[in-house]
Amino acid sequence: LQVPPLGGLRQRPDERGLLLQEAMLSLLHVLLLGLLAVILFVVIIAANFVQPVVQVSDARLSGIAVDSTAVTMLANVSMVLANPNGWPLEGGVSQLMAKIYSLDKAADDERGSSYYIGLIELPEAITLGTHSLVDAMLSASLSVALSSPEGAALALRLRRDCGPAAPERTTRLEVRLADVLAEVGSLPMGLAGVDIPFVVTAPCEGDLDPPPDADAASGPGGSTTAQPSMQASTWPVFMPPL
């Protein structure tokens, strides 16, 4: 009868424990590789990010009328909103106001004194898909009381620019986009509290006649805005990163 040596009496390592350790190490490797892939993806997206575009492309005034109490008109503001980024950077604009001012095109700087006409608020949110271009038009009826500090001067300017004797029937407008709440990829664009000005030469459409309903005029000292409306068209476009 042989007695095994003392070394042979030692217990072998638990095979199940070794398998568990190997499985944990494999899982850790997979997690690390996934984390590196996410970091690389974020770096690539950030390196190719292009700032979306929000700008005014056109503005028009129609139905301008001056009576004994107010200046009334229909204002149309056309905008272009573009998102040149690819997936997953979708975006949107949830809030926007277009403030409209009259400028003096006869002034040396084509600006002169600016008179506030009114504002149009975005009636509904605009969605910006990836690689997309959105044309949007805001419309609203505006009224400025002649009793306001700038009402009479505005009436004289619009008669000069848009009246029957005007040679070109155009007027100078400044449209300021304000209180814009926009985001891309769930990240805000940082436009809140910033006014974005655009100066345009606006055609005067229609004849400058008395308004059909004088009751639409505002009270003393201010301007009013009727319920705004919006038309929007989305066009998919390919915009390579700059």
CSV table of C-alpha atoms in Angstrom, one decimal:
chain,number,residue,atom,x,y,z
A,1,LEU,CA,0.0,0.0,0.0
A,2,GLN,CA,1.5,3.3,-1.2
A,3,VAL,CA,0.8,6.5,0.6
A,4,PRO,CA,0.5,9.5,-1.8
A,5,PRO,CA,2.8,12.4,-1.1
A,6,LEU,CA,1.5,15.3,0.8
A,7,GLY,CA,1.5,17.5,-2.3
A,8,GLY,CA,-1.0,15.2,-4.0
A,9,LEU,CA,-3.5,15.7,-1.2
A,10,ARG,CA,-4.0,19.4,-2.0
A,11,GLN,CA,-7.4,20.3,-3.5
A,12,ARG,CA,-7.5,21.4,-7.2
A,13,PRO,CA,-8.9,24.9,-7.9
A,14,ASP,CA,-12.7,24.9,-8.5
A,15,GLU,CA,-13.3,24.7,-12.2
A,16,ARG,CA,-16.6,26.5,-11.9
A,17,GLY,CA,-14.9,29.5,-10.3
A,18,LEU,CA,-12.4,29.7,-13.1
A,19,LEU,CA,-15.1,29.6,-15.7
A,20,LEU,CA,-17.0,32.4,-13.8
A,21,GLN,CA,-13.8,34.5,-13.8
A,22,GLU,CA,-13.3,34.0,-17.5
A,23,ALA,CA,-16.9,34.9,-18.2
A,24,MET,CA,-16.6,38.1,-16.1
A,25,LEU,CA,-13.4,39.1,-17.9
A,26,SER,CA,-15.1,38.5,-21.3
A,27,LEU,CA,-18.1,40.6,-20.3
A,28,LEU,CA,-15.8,43.4,-19.1
A,29,HIS,CA,-13.9,43.3,-22.4
A,30,VAL,CA,-17.2,43.6,-24.3
A,31,LEU,CA,-18.4,46.5,-22.2
A,32,LEU,CA,-15.1,48.3,-22.7
A,33,LEU,CA,-15.3,47.8,-26.4
A,34,GLY,CA,-18.9,49.1,-26.4
A,35,LEU,CA,-17.9,52.1,-24.4
A,36,LEU,CA,-15.0,52.9,-26.8
A,37,ALA,CA,-17.4,52.5,-29.8
A,38,VAL,CA,-19.9,55.0,-28.2
A,39,ILE,CA,-17.1,57.5,-27.5
A,40,LEU,CA,-15.8,57.2,-31.0
A,41,PHE,CA,-19.4,57.6,-32.4
A,42,VAL,CA,-19.9,60.8,-30.3
A,43,VAL,CA,-16.6,62.2,-31.4
A,44,ILE,CA,-17.4,61.6,-35.1
A,45,ILE,CA,-20.9,63.2,-34.7
A,46,ALA,CA,-19.4,66.2,-33.0
A,47,ALA,CA,-16.6,66.6,-35.5
A,48,ASN,CA,-19.1,66.6,-38.4
A,49,PHE,CA,-21.8,68.8,-36.7
A,50,VAL,CA,-23.0,71.7,-38.7
A,51,GLN,CA,-25.0,74.6,-37.2
A,52,PRO,CA,-28.6,74.6,-38.4
A,53,VAL,CA,-29.8,77.6,-40.3
A,54,VAL,CA,-32.8,79.8,-39.3
A,55,GLN,CA,-33.2,82.9,-41.5
A,56,VAL,CA,-35.8,85.2,-43.1
A,57,SER,CA,-36.0,84.9,-46.9
A,58,ASP,CA,-38.7,87.3,-47.7
A,59,ALA,CA,-41.3,89.7,-46.2
A,60,ARG,CA,-44.3,91.3,-47.8
A,61,LEU,CA,-47.1,93.7,-46.8
A,62,SER,CA,-50.5,93.6,-48.4
A,63,GLY,CA,-53.8,95.3,-47.9
A,64,ILE,CA,-52.3,98.4,-46.4
A,65,ALA,CA,-55.0,100.7,-45.3
A,66,VAL,CA,-55.0,104.1,-43.4
A,67,ASP,CA,-58.1,105.6,-41.9
A,68,SER,CA,-58.7,108.1,-39.2
A,69,THR,CA,-57.8,105.7,-36.4
A,70,ALA,CA,-55.2,103.2,-37.5
A,71,VAL,CA,-52.9,101.7,-40.1
A,72,THR,CA,-53.8,98.1,-40.9
A,73,MET,CA,-52.1,95.5,-43.1
A,74,LEU,CA,-51.4,91.9,-43.6
A,75,ALA,CA,-47.8,90.8,-43.0
A,76,ASN,CA,-46.3,87.7,-44.5
A,77,VAL,CA,-42.8,86.6,-43.4
A,78,SER,CA,-41.1,83.7,-45.2
A,79,MET,CA,-38.4,81.7,-43.4
A,80,VAL,CA,-36.0,79.0,-44.3
A,81,LEU,CA,-35.0,76.5,-41.6
A,82,ALA,CA,-32.3,73.9,-42.6
A,83,ASN,CA,-30.8,71.0,-40.7
A,84,PRO,CA,-27.7,69.7,-42.6
A,85,ASN,CA,-26.9,67.1,-40.1
A,86,GLY,CA,-27.4,63.4,-40.5
A,87,TRP,CA,-28.8,60.7,-38.2
A,88,PRO,CA,-29.4,60.9,-35.2
A,89,LEU,CA,-29.3,64.7,-35.1
A,90,GLU,CA,-33.0,65.5,-35.7
A,91,GLY,CA,-34.2,68.9,-34.5
A,92,GLY,CA,-37.1,71.3,-34.2
A,93,VAL,CA,-38.2,74.8,-33.4
A,94,SER,CA,-40.9,75.0,-30.7
A,95,GLN,CA,-41.1,78.8,-30.2
A,96,LEU,CA,-40.3,81.8,-32.4
A,97,MET,CA,-41.5,85.4,-32.7
A,98,ALA,CA,-41.0,87.6,-35.7
A,99,LYS,CA,-40.9,91.3,-34.7
A,100,ILE,CA,-41.5,93.6,-37.6
A,101,TYR,CA,-40.2,97.2,-37.9
A,102,SER,CA,-40.5,99.8,-40.6
A,103,LEU,CA,-37.3,101.4,-41.8
A,104,ASP,CA,-36.8,104.6,-43.9
A,105,LYS,CA,-35.5,103.5,-47.3
A,106,ALA,CA,-35.0,107.2,-48.3
A,107,ALA,CA,-32.5,107.8,-45.4
A,108,ASP,CA,-28.8,107.9,-46.2
A,109,ASP,CA,-28.2,104.6,-44.4
A,110,GLU,CA,-31.6,103.1,-45.7
A,111,ARG,CA,-32.6,102.8,-42.1
A,112,GLY,CA,-33.4,106.1,-40.5
A,113,SER,CA,-35.9,105.9,-37.7
A,114,SER,CA,-37.4,102.5,-37.1
A,115,TYR,CA,-41.1,102.2,-36.2
A,116,TYR,CA,-42.5,99.1,-34.6
A,117,ILE,CA,-45.4,97.5,-36.6
A,118,GLY,CA,-46.1,94.3,-34.7
A,119,LEU,CA,-45.1,90.7,-34.2
A,120,ILE,CA,-46.1,87.3,-35.4
A,121,GLU,CA,-45.7,84.2,-33.2
A,122,LEU,CA,-45.0,80.7,-34.4
A,123,PRO,CA,-48.5,79.1,-34.1
A,124,GLU,CA,-47.1,75.5,-34.0
A,125,ALA,CA,-43.8,73.7,-33.7
A,126,ILE,CA,-41.7,72.9,-36.7
A,127,THR,CA,-39.9,69.6,-37.0
A,128,LEU,CA,-36.4,69.5,-38.6
A,129,GLY,CA,-35.6,66.0,-39.9
A,130,THR,CA,-32.0,65.0,-40.8
A,131,HIS,CA,-30.7,66.5,-44.1
A,132,SER,CA,-33.9,68.6,-44.4
A,133,LEU,CA,-34.9,72.0,-45.5
A,134,VAL,CA,-38.2,73.6,-44.3
A,135,ASP,CA,-39.8,76.6,-46.0
A,136,ALA,CA,-42.3,78.3,-43.6
A,137,MET,CA,-44.4,81.4,-44.0
A,138,LEU,CA,-46.0,83.2,-41.1
A,139,SER,CA,-49.0,85.5,-41.7
A,140,ALA,CA,-50.9,87.9,-39.5
A,141,SER,CA,-53.0,91.0,-39.7
A,142,LEU,CA,-51.3,93.9,-37.9
A,143,SER,CA,-52.8,97.2,-36.7
A,144,VAL,CA,-51.0,100.3,-35.4
A,145,ALA,CA,-53.1,103.1,-33.9
A,146,LEU,CA,-52.5,106.6,-35.3
A,147,SER,CA,-52.7,107.8,-31.7
A,148,SER,CA,-49.6,105.9,-30.8
A,149,PRO,CA,-46.2,107.7,-30.7
A,150,GLU,CA,-45.1,106.3,-34.1
A,151,GLY,CA,-48.5,105.6,-35.8
A,152,ALA,CA,-48.8,108.9,-37.7
A,153,ALA,CA,-45.2,108.8,-38.9
A,154,LEU,CA,-45.6,105.2,-40.0
A,155,ALA,CA,-48.8,106.1,-42.0
A,156,LEU,CA,-46.9,108.9,-43.8
A,157,ARG,CA,-44.0,106.5,-44.6
A,158,LEU,CA,-46.2,103.8,-46.0
A,159,ARG,CA,-48.2,106.3,-48.1
A,160,ARG,CA,-44.9,107.5,-49.5
A,161,ASP,CA,-43.5,104.0,-50.2
A,162,CYS,CA,-46.7,102.1,-51.1
A,163,GLY,CA,-49.2,104.7,-52.3
A,164,PRO,CA,-50.4,105.1,-55.9
A,165,ALA,CA,-47.8,107.7,-56.6
A,166,ALA,CA,-44.8,105.6,-55.3
A,167,PRO,CA,-42.5,104.7,-58.2
A,168,GLU,CA,-41.5,101.3,-56.9
A,169,ARG,CA,-44.1,100.4,-54.3
A,170,THR,CA,-41.7,98.8,-52.0
A,171,THR,CA,-40.8,99.6,-48.4
A,172,ARG,CA,-37.9,98.7,-46.1
A,173,LEU,CA,-38.6,96.3,-43.2
A,174,GLU,CA,-36.5,94.8,-40.4
A,175,VAL,CA,-37.7,91.4,-39.2
A,176,ARG,CA,-36.2,90.3,-35.9
A,177,LEU,CA,-36.5,86.7,-34.9
A,178,ALA,CA,-36.7,86.6,-31.1
A,179,ASP,CA,-37.3,84.1,-28.3
A,180,VAL,CA,-36.3,81.2,-30.5
A,181,LEU,CA,-36.4,77.9,-28.8
A,182,ALA,CA,-34.7,75.3,-31.0
A,183,GLU,CA,-32.8,72.1,-30.5
A,184,VAL,CA,-30.8,69.6,-32.4
A,185,GLY,CA,-30.3,66.1,-31.1
A,186,SER,CA,-32.1,67.0,-27.9
A,187,LEU,CA,-29.5,69.8,-27.3
A,188,PRO,CA,-30.7,73.5,-27.2
A,189,MET,CA,-29.2,75.8,-29.9
A,190,GLY,CA,-28.7,78.6,-27.4
A,191,LEU,CA,-30.8,81.2,-29.2
A,192,ALA,CA,-33.2,82.0,-26.3
A,193,GLY,CA,-33.1,85.7,-25.5
A,194,VAL,CA,-31.2,86.6,-28.7
A,195,ASP,CA,-32.7,88.8,-31.5
A,196,ILE,CA,-31.7,87.8,-35.0
A,197,PRO,CA,-32.2,90.7,-37.3
A,198,PHE,CA,-32.9,90.5,-41.1
A,199,VAL,CA,-33.5,93.6,-43.3
A,200,VAL,CA,-35.5,93.1,-46.5
A,201,THR,CA,-37.1,95.3,-49.2
A,202,ALA,CA,-40.7,94.3,-49.0
A,203,PRO,CA,-43.1,94.7,-52.0
A,204,CYS,CA,-46.4,96.5,-51.2
A,205,GLU,CA,-49.1,94.3,-52.7
A,206,GLY,CA,-52.6,95.7,-53.4
A,207,ASP,CA,-53.9,99.2,-53.2
A,208,LEU,CA,-53.6,101.5,-50.2
A,209,ASP,CA,-57.3,101.9,-49.4
A,210,PRO,CA,-59.3,102.4,-46.3
A,211,PRO,CA,-59.8,99.1,-44.3
A,212,PRO,CA,-63.2,97.4,-44.8
A,213,ASP,CA,-63.7,97.1,-41.0
A,214,ALA,CA,-62.5,100.1,-39.0
A,215,ASP,CA,-63.2,98.2,-35.7
A,216,ALA,CA,-60.1,96.1,-36.3
A,217,ALA,CA,-58.0,99.1,-35.3
A,218,SER,CA,-56.2,99.0,-32.0
A,219,GLY,CA,-56.8,101.2,-29.1
A,220,PRO,CA,-54.7,104.2,-28.2
A,221,GLY,CA,-50.9,103.8,-27.9
A,222,GLY,CA,-50.2,100.4,-29.4
A,223,SER,CA,-50.5,97.7,-32.0
A,224,THR,CA,-52.5,94.5,-32.2
A,225,THR,CA,-52.0,91.2,-34.0
A,226,ALA,CA,-54.7,88.9,-35.3
A,227,GLN,CA,-54.4,85.1,-34.9
A,228,PRO,CA,-51.3,84.1,-36.9
A,229,SER,CA,-51.2,81.3,-39.4
A,230,MET,CA,-48.4,79.3,-40.9
A,231,GLN,CA,-47.6,77.3,-44.1
A,232,ALA,CA,-44.7,74.9,-44.0
A,233,SER,CA,-43.1,72.6,-46.6
A,234,THR,CA,-40.3,70.2,-45.9
A,235,TRP,CA,-37.9,69.2,-48.6
A,236,PRO,CA,-35.2,66.5,-48.1
A,237,VAL,CA,-31.9,67.7,-49.3
A,238,PHE,CA,-28.3,66.4,-49.1
A,239,MET,CA,-26.0,68.8,-47.4
A,240,PRO,CA,-22.5,67.5,-46.9
A,241,PRO,CA,-20.7,68.9,-43.7
A,242,LEU,CA,-18.7,72.0,-44.2
